[in-house]
Short mmCIF file of C-alpha atoms and ligand atoms in Angstrom, two decimals:
data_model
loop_
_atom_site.label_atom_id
_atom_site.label_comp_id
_atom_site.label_asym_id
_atom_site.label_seq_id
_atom_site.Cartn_x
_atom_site.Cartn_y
_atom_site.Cartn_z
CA UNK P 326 -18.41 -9.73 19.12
CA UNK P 327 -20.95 -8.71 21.52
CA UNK P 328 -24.39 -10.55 22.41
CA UNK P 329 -27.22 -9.89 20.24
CA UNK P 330 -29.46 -9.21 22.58
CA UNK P 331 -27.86 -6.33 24.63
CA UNK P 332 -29.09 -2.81 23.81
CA UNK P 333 -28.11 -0.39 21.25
CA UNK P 334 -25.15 1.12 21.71
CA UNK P 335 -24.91 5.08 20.49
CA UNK P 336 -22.49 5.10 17.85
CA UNK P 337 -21.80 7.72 14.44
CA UNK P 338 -21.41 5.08 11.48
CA UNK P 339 -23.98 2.22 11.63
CA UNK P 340 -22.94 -0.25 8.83
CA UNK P 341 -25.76 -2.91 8.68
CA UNK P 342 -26.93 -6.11 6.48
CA UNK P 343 -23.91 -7.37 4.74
CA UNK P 344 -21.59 -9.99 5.01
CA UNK P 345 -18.77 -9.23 7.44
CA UNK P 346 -15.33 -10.58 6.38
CA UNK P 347 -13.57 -9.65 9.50
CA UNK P 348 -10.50 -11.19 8.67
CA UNK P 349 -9.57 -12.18 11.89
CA UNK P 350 -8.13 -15.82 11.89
CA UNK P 351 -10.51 -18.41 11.83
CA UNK P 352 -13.49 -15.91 11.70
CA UNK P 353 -15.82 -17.03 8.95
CA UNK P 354 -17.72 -14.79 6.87
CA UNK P 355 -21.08 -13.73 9.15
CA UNK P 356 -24.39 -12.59 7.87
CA UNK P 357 -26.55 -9.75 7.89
CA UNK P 358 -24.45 -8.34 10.34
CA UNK P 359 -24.09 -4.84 11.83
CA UNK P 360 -20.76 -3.04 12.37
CA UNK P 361 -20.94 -0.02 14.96
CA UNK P 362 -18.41 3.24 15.16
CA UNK P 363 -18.00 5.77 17.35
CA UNK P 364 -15.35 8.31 16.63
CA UNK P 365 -12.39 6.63 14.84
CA UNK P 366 -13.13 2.87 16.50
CA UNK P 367 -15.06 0.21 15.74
CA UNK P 368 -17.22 -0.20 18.99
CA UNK P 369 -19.24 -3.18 18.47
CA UNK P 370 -20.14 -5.88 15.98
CA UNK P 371 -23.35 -7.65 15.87
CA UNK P 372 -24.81 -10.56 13.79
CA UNK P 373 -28.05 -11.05 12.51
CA UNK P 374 -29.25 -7.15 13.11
CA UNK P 375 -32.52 -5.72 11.83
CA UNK P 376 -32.10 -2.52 10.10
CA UNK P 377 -31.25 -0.09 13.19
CA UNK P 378 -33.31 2.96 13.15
CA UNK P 379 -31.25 5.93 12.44
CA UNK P 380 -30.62 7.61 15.92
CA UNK P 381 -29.77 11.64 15.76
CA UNK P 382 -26.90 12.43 14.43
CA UNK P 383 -26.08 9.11 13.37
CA UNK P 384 -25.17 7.75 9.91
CA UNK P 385 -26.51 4.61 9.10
CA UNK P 386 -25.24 2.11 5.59
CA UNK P 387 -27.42 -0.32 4.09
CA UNK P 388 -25.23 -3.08 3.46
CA UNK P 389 -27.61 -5.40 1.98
CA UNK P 390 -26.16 -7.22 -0.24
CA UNK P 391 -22.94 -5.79 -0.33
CA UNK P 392 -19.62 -7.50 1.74
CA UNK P 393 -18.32 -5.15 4.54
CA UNK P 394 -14.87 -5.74 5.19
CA UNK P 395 -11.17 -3.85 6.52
CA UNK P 396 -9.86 -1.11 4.28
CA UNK P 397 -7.10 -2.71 2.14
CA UNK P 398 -3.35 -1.46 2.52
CA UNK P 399 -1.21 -0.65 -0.34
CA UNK P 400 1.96 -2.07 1.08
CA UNK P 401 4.17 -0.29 -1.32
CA UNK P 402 3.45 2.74 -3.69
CA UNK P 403 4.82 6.42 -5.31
CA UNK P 404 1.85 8.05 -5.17
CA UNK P 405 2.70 11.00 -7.71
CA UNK P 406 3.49 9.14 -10.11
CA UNK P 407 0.31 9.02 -11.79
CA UNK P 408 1.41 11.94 -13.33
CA UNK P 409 3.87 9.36 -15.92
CA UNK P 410 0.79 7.00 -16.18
CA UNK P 411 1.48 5.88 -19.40
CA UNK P 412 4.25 7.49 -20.07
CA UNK P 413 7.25 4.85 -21.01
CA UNK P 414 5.94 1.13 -21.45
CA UNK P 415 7.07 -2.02 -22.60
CA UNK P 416 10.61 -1.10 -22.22
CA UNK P 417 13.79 -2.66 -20.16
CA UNK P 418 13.85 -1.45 -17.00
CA UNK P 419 16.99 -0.23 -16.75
CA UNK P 420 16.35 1.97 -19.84
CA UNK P 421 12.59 2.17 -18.54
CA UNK P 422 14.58 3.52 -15.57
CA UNK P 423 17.43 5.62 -16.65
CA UNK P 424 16.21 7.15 -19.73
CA UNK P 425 12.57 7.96 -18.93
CA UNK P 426 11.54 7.92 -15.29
CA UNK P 427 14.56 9.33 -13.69
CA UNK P 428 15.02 12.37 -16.75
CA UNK P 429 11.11 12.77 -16.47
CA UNK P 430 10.80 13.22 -12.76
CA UNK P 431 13.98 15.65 -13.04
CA UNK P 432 12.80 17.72 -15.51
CA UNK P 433 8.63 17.20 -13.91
CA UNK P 434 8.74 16.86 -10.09
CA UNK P 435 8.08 19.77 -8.12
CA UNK P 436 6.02 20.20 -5.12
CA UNK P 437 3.50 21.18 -7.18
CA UNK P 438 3.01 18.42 -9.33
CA UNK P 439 3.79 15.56 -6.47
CA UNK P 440 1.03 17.33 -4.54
CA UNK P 441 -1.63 16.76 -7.59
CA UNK P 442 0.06 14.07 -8.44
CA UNK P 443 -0.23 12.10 -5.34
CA UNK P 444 -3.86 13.73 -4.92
CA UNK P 445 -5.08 11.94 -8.00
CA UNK P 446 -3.78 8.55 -6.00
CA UNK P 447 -5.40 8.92 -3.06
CA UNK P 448 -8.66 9.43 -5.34
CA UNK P 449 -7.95 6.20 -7.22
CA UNK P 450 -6.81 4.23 -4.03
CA UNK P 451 -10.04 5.45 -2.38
CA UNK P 452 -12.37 4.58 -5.67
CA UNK P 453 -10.88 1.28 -5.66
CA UNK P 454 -11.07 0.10 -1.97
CA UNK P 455 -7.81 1.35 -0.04
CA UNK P 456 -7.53 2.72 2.94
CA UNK P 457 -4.18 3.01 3.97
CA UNK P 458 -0.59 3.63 1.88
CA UNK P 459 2.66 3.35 2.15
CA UNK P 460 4.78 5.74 -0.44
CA UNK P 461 8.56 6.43 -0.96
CA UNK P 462 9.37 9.61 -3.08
CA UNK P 463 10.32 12.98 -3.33
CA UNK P 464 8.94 16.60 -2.36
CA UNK P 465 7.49 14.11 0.06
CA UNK P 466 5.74 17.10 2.07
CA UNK P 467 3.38 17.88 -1.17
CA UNK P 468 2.32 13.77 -0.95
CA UNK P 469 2.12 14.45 3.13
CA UNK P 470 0.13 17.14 2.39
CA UNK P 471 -1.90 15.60 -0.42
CA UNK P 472 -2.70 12.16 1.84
CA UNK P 473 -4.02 14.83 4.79
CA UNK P 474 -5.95 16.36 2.29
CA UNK P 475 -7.75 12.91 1.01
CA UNK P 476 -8.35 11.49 4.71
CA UNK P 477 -6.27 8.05 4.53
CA UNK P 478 -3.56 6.44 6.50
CA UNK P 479 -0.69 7.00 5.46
CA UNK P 480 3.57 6.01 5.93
CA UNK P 481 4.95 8.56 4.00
CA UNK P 482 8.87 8.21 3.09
CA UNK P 483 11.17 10.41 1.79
CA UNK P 484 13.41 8.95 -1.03
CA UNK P 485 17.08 8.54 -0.35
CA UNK P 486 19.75 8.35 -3.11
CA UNK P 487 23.12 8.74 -3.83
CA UNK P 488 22.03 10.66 -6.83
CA UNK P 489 20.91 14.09 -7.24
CA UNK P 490 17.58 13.79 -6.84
CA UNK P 491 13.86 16.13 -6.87
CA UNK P 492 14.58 18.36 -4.58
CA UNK P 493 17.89 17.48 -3.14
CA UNK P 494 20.29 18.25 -5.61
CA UNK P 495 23.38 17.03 -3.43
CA UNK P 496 23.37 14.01 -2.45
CA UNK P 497 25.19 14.87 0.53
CA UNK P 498 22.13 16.16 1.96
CA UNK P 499 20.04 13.52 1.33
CA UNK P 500 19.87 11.92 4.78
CA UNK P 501 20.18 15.59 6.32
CA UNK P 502 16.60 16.24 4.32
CA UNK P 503 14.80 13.19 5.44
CA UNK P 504 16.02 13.57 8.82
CA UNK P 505 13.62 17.07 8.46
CA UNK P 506 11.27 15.28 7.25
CA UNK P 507 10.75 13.23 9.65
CA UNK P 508 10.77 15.57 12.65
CA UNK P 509 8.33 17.88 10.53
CA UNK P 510 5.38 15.32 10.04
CA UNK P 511 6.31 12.99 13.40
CA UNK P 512 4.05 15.07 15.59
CA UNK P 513 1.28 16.23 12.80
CA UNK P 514 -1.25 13.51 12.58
CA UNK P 515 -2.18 10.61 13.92
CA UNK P 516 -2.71 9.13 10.48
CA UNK P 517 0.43 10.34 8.70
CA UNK P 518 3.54 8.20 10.07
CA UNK P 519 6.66 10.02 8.20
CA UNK P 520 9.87 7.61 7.31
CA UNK P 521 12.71 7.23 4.99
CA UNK P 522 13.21 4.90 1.88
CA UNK P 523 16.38 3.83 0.58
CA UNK P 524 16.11 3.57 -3.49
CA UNK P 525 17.68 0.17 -3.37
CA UNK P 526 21.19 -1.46 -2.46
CA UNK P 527 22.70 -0.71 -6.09
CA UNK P 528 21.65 3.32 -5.61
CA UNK P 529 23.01 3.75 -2.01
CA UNK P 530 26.31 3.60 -0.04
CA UNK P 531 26.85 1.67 2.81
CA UNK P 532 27.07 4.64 5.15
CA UNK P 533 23.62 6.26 3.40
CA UNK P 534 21.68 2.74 3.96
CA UNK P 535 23.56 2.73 7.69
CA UNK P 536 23.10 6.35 8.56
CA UNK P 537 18.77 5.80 7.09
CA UNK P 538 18.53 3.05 9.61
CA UNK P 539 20.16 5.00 12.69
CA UNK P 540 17.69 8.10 12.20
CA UNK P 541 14.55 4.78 11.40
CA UNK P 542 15.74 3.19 14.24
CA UNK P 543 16.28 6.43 16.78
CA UNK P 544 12.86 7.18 15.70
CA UNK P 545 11.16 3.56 15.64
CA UNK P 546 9.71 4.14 11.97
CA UNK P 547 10.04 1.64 9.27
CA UNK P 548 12.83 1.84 6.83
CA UNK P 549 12.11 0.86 3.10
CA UNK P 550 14.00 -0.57 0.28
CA UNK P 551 13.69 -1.98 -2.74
CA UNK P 552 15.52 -5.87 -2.52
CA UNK P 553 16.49 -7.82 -5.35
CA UNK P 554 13.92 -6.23 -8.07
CA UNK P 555 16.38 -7.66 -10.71
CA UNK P 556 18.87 -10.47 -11.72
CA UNK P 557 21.01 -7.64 -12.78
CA UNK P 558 20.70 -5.58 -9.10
CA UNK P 559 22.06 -9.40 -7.48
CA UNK P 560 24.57 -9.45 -10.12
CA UNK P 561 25.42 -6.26 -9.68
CA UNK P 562 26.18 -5.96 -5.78
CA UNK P 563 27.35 -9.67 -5.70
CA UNK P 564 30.22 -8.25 -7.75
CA UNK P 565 30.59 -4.87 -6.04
CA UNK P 566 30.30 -6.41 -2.65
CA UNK P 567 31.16 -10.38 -2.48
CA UNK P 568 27.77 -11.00 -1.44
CA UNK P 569 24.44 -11.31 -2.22
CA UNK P 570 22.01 -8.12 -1.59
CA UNK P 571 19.98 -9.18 1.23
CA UNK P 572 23.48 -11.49 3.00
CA UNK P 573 25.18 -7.75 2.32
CA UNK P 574 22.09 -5.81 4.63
CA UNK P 575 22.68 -8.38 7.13
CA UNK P 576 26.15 -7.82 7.13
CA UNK P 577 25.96 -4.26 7.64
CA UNK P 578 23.34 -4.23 10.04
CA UNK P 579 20.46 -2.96 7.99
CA UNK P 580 18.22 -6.44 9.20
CA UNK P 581 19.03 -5.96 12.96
CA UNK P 582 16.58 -2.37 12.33
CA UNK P 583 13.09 -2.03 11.44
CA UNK P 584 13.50 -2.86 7.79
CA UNK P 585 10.62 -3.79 4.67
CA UNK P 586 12.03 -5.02 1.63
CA UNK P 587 9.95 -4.22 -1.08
CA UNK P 588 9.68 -6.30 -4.18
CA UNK P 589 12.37 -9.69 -2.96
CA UNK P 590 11.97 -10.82 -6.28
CA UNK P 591 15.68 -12.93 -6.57
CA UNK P 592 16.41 -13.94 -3.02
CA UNK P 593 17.96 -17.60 -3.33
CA UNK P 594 16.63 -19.84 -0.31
CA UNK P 595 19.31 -19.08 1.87
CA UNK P 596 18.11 -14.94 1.79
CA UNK P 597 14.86 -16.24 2.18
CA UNK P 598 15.58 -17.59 5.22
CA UNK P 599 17.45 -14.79 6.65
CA UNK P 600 14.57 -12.56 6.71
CA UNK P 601 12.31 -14.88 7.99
CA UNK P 602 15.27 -15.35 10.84
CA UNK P 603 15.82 -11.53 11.46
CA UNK P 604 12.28 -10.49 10.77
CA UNK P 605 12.34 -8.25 7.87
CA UNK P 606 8.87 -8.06 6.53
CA UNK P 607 8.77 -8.29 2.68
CA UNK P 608 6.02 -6.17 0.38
CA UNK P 609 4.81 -8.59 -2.85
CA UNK P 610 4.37 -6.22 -6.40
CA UNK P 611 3.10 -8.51 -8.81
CA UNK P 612 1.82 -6.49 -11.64
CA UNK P 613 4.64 -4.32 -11.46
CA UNK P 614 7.29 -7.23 -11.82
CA UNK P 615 5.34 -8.60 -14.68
CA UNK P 616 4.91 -5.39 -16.51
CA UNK P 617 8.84 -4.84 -15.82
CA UNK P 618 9.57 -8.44 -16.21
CA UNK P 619 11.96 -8.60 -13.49
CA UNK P 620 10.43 -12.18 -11.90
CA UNK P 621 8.43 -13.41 -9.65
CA UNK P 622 8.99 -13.70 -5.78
CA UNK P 623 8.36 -17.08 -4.18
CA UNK P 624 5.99 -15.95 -2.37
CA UNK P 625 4.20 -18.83 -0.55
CA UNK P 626 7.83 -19.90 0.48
CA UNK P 627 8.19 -16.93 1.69
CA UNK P 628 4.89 -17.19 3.89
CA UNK P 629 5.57 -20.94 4.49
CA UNK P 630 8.76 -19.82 6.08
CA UNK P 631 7.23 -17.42 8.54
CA UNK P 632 8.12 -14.25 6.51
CA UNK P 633 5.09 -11.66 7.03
CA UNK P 634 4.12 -10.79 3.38
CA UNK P 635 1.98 -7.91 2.50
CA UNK P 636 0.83 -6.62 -1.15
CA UNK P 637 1.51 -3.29 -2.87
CA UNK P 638 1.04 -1.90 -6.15
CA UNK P 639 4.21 -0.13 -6.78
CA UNK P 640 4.35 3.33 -9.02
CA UNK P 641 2.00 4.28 -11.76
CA UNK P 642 4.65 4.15 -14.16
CA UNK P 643 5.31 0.69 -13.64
CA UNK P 644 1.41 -0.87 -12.88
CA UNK P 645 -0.33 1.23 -14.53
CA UNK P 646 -3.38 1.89 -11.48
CA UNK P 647 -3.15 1.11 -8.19
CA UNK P 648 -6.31 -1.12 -8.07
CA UNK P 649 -5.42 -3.80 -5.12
CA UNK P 650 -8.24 -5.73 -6.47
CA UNK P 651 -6.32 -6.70 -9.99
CA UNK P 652 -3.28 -7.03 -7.64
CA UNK P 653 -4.86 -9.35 -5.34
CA UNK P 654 -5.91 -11.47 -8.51
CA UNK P 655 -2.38 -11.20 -10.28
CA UNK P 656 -0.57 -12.58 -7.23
CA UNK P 657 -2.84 -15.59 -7.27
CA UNK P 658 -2.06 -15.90 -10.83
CA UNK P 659 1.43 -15.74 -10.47
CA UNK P 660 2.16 -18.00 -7.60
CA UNK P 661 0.21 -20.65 -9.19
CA UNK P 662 1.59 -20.46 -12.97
CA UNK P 663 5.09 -20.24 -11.36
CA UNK P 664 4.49 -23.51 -8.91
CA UNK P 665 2.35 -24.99 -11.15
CA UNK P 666 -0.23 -26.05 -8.40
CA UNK P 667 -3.24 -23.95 -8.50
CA UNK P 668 -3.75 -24.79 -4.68
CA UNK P 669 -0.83 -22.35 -4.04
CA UNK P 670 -1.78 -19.19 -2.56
CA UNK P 671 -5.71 -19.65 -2.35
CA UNK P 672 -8.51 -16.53 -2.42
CA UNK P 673 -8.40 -15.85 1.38
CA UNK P 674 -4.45 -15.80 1.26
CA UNK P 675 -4.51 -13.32 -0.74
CA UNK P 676 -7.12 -10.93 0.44
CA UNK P 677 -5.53 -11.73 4.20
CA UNK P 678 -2.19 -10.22 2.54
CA UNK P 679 -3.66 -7.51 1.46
CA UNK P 680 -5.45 -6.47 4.59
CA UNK P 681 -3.80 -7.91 8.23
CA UNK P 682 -0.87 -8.67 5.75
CA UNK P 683 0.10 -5.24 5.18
CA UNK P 684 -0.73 -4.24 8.56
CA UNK P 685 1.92 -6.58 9.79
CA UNK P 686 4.52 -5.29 7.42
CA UNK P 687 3.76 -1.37 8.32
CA UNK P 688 3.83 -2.54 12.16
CA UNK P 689 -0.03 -1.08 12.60
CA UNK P 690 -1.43 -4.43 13.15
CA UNK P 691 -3.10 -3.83 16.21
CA UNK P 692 -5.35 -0.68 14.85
CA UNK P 693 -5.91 -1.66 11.47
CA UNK P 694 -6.05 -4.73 8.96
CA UNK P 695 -9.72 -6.68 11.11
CA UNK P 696 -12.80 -5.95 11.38
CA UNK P 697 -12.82 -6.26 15.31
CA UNK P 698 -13.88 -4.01 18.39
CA UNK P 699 -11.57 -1.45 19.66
CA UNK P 700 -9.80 -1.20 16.38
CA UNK P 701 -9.92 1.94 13.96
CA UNK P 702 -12.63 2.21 11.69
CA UNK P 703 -11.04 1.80 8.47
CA UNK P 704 -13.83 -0.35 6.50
CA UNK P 705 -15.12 -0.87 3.16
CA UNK P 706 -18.28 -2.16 1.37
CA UNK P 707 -18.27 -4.01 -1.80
CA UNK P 708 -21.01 -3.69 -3.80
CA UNK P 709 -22.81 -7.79 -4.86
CA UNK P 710 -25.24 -6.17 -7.05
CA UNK P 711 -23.26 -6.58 -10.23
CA UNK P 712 -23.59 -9.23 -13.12
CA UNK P 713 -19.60 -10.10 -12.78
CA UNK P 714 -20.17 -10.79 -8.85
CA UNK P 715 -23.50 -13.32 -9.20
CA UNK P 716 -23.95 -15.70 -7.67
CA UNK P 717 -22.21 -15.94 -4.62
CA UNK P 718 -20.65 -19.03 -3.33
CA UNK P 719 -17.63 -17.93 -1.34
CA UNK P 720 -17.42 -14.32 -0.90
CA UNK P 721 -13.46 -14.52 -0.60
CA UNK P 722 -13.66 -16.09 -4.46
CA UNK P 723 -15.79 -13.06 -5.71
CA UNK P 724 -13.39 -10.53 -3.79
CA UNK P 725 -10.15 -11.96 -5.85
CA UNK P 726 -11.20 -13.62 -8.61
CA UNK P 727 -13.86 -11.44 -9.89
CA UNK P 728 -14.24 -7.96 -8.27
CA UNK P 729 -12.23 -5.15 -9.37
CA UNK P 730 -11.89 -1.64 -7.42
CA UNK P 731 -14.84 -0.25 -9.40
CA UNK P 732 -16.87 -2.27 -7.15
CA UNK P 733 -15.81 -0.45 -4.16
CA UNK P 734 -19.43 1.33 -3.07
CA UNK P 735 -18.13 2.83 0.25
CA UNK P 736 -15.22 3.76 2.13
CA UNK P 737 -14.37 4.96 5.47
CA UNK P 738 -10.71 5.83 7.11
CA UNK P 739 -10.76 6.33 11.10
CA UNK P 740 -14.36 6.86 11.53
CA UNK P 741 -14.78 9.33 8.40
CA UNK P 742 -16.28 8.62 5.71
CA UNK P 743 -14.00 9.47 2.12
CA UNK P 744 -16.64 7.82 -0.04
CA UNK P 745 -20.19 7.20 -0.05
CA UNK P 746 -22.38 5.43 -3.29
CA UNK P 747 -19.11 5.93 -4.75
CA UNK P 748 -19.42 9.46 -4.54
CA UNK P 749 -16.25 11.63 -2.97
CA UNK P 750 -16.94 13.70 0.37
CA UNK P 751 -14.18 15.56 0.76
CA UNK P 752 -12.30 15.77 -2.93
CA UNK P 753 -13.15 17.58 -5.52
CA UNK P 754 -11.82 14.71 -8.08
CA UNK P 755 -12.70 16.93 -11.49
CA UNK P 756 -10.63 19.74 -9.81
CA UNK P 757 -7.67 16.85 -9.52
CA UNK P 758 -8.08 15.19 -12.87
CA UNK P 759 -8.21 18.48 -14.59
CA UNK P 760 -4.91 19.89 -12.72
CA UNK P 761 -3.12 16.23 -13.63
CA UNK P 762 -4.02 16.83 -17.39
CA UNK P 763 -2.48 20.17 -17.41
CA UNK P 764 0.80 18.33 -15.90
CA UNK P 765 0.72 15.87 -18.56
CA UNK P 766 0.31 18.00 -21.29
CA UNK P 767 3.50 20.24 -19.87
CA UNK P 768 5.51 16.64 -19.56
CA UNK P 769 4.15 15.45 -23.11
CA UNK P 770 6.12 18.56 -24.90
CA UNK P 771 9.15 17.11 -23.63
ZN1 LIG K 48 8.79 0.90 -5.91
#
């Protein structure tokens, strides 16, 4: 933070008025403060600001009122599939799994309708407060293409599966077409980081998961894979393999490589421990295992044994939005009917996993997940004026206990603002809504 009194600094985005949540460690909330950017950074913070008078060119946010804080980060998502919003609910998984999602998506996904698919996401992730993703699917270029076109940051995966799959009908090409993928999208953007994700351990070989973390590894990009969604998954490989799922990635080398295990939901102590040894970053789904009723990972033992832990919202299909808000509240929730101690996993916990926290896990901690200087400018600011969100007595509180993504009034991704008075300036959301219906109503005949 810079001294008040030093002069104006020229800068494109002057945020000014609210309460900063910076979310750096042991930075508490600051007042009226002004938040300056200059081309994608954050160049200087200020506290206790008079309105700045709007220099030339310059862009200037009344915060009054309103919290400014980092851009959230989806930890874990499928973009597209907001296209089977609604589609199967309230089943098993497996048959959730097998007999809806996998025969709709085969019959449904083309690069097409990932494209609109994943375009509607970005809309919702940006109407409700998120500013960077991280997806695993297929036709992966269409989401590539889709999170360009919206203006956030973005890890975008393709999906790898011992299956024939959307777009790669052998198997045996699988690797071959992420590999592509990868060397496609590796140079394109500075906010599109391209990777791989492994379905889980019960959906790939031992030479597919070993062969995705050579190309990860030989190209430093995080590797994905959903760990130990189910009791049936641990039962499952524990039979197949003699081990448990995350003792069987060790033993193959998949936790010696740049690996995030998404969902963790049955790891026994012993697995916890093991990724907190090797590393391995774990992404929290809450809603999602609810909806699915697969469990509940232990999360704060997780954290309390030095595991980074950050928060995602999983597919459409399984959710159903991608509002990090609810998601920040349900993993409150959770921990503490699970532990039965309501001081488990307090309000800033939460919102810290679901800013620096998924930073961590995506490896971009040091140019997003703070408000500080010399970081990107990926901010948001959260509207106070609302009956749900009076009064205010600890801002953290109101972010997880009350808010929702609806209060999300502005949002900007590396110095560019996506939404303004909640009003898109760059998509054309009717345009995306309308093409998404015509999907559905093709998928609804079956
Ligand atoms: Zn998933």
């Amino acid at each position: 933070m810079s001294d008040p009194g030093h002069h104006p600094i020229s800068a494109d985005i002057v945020i000014h008025g609210g309460i900063l949540l910076s979310m750096v460690e042991g930075q508490p909330p600051l007042d009226h403060a002004a938040v300056y950017v200059q081309g994608d950074k954050i160049v200087d913070i200020r506290p206790n600001m008079p309105a700045p008078r709007p220099s030339q060119g310059s862009c200037t946010i009344d915060a009054t009122g309103a919290i400014i804080m980092p851009g959230l980060v989806n930890a874990h998502g499928h973009t597209a599939m907001t296209i089977f919003r609604g589609l199967a609910d309230d089943l098993p998984l497996k048959q959730w799994l097998f007999e809806k999602i996998f025969p709709a998506e085969a019959k449904h996904l083309s690069p097409d309708t990932v494209y609109w698919g994943a375009l509607l996401g970005c809309a919702e992730m940006i109407a409700s407060g998120t500013t960077t993703v991280s997806d695993g699917y297929f036709f992966q270029d269409a989401t590539a293409l889709a999170v360009h076109k919206a203006g956030l940051r973005a890890l975008v995966a393709q999906g790898v599966i011992d299956f024939p799959a959307p777009g790669v009908p052998d198997p045996r090409d699988n690797l071959k077409v992420g590999k592509a993928f990868i060397e496609k999208w590796l140079p394109f953007s500075e906010l599109l980081t391209p990777g791989l994700f492994c379905h889980s351990v019960s959906t790939c070989s031992e030479k597919t998961l070993q062969s995705a973390m050579d190309i990860s590894s030989r190209y430093s990009l995080p590797l994905q894979i959903h760990l130990s969604e189910t009791d049936q998954e641990v039962t499952e490989v524990l039979s197949r393999t003699g081990q448990r799922p995350a003792v069987y990635l060790d033993r193959i080398g998949l936790l010696d490589g740049p690996l995030i295990a998404v969902h963790a939901v049955h790891l026994d102590d012993g697995e916890i421990q093991l990724l907190a040894e090797k590393g391995c970053p774990v992404v929290h789904v809450p809603e999602s295992n609810m909806k699915l009723a697969s469990g509940r990972a232990k999360v704060s033992r997780m954290m309390k044994s030095g595991l980074r832990v950050g928060l995602g919202t999983d597919g459409c299909a399984s959710n159903n939005n991608l509002d990090l808000f609810q998601e920040m509240g349900s993993a409150a929730k959770l921990c503490k009917v699970f532990t039965l101690n309501p001081v488990e996993m307090d309000a800033g916990t939460v919102l810290r996993m679901a800013t620096l926290g998924g930073a961590e896990v995506l490896g971009m901690e040091r140019e997003i997940g703070t408000i500080e200087i010399g970081k990107r400018a990926d901010i948001i600011v959260i509207d106070l004026e609302r009956p749900h969100l009076a009064p205010l007595y600890n801002p953290y509180s109101n972010l997880v206990y009350s808010a929702s993504g609806a209060d999300v009034r502005d949002v900007i991704v590396n110095g560019k603002i996506l939404m303004r008075n909640r009003i898109f300036q760059g998509l054309d959301v009717e345009e995306v809504m309308g093409r998404v219906r015509e999907i559905a109503r093709i998928i609804k005949k079956g």
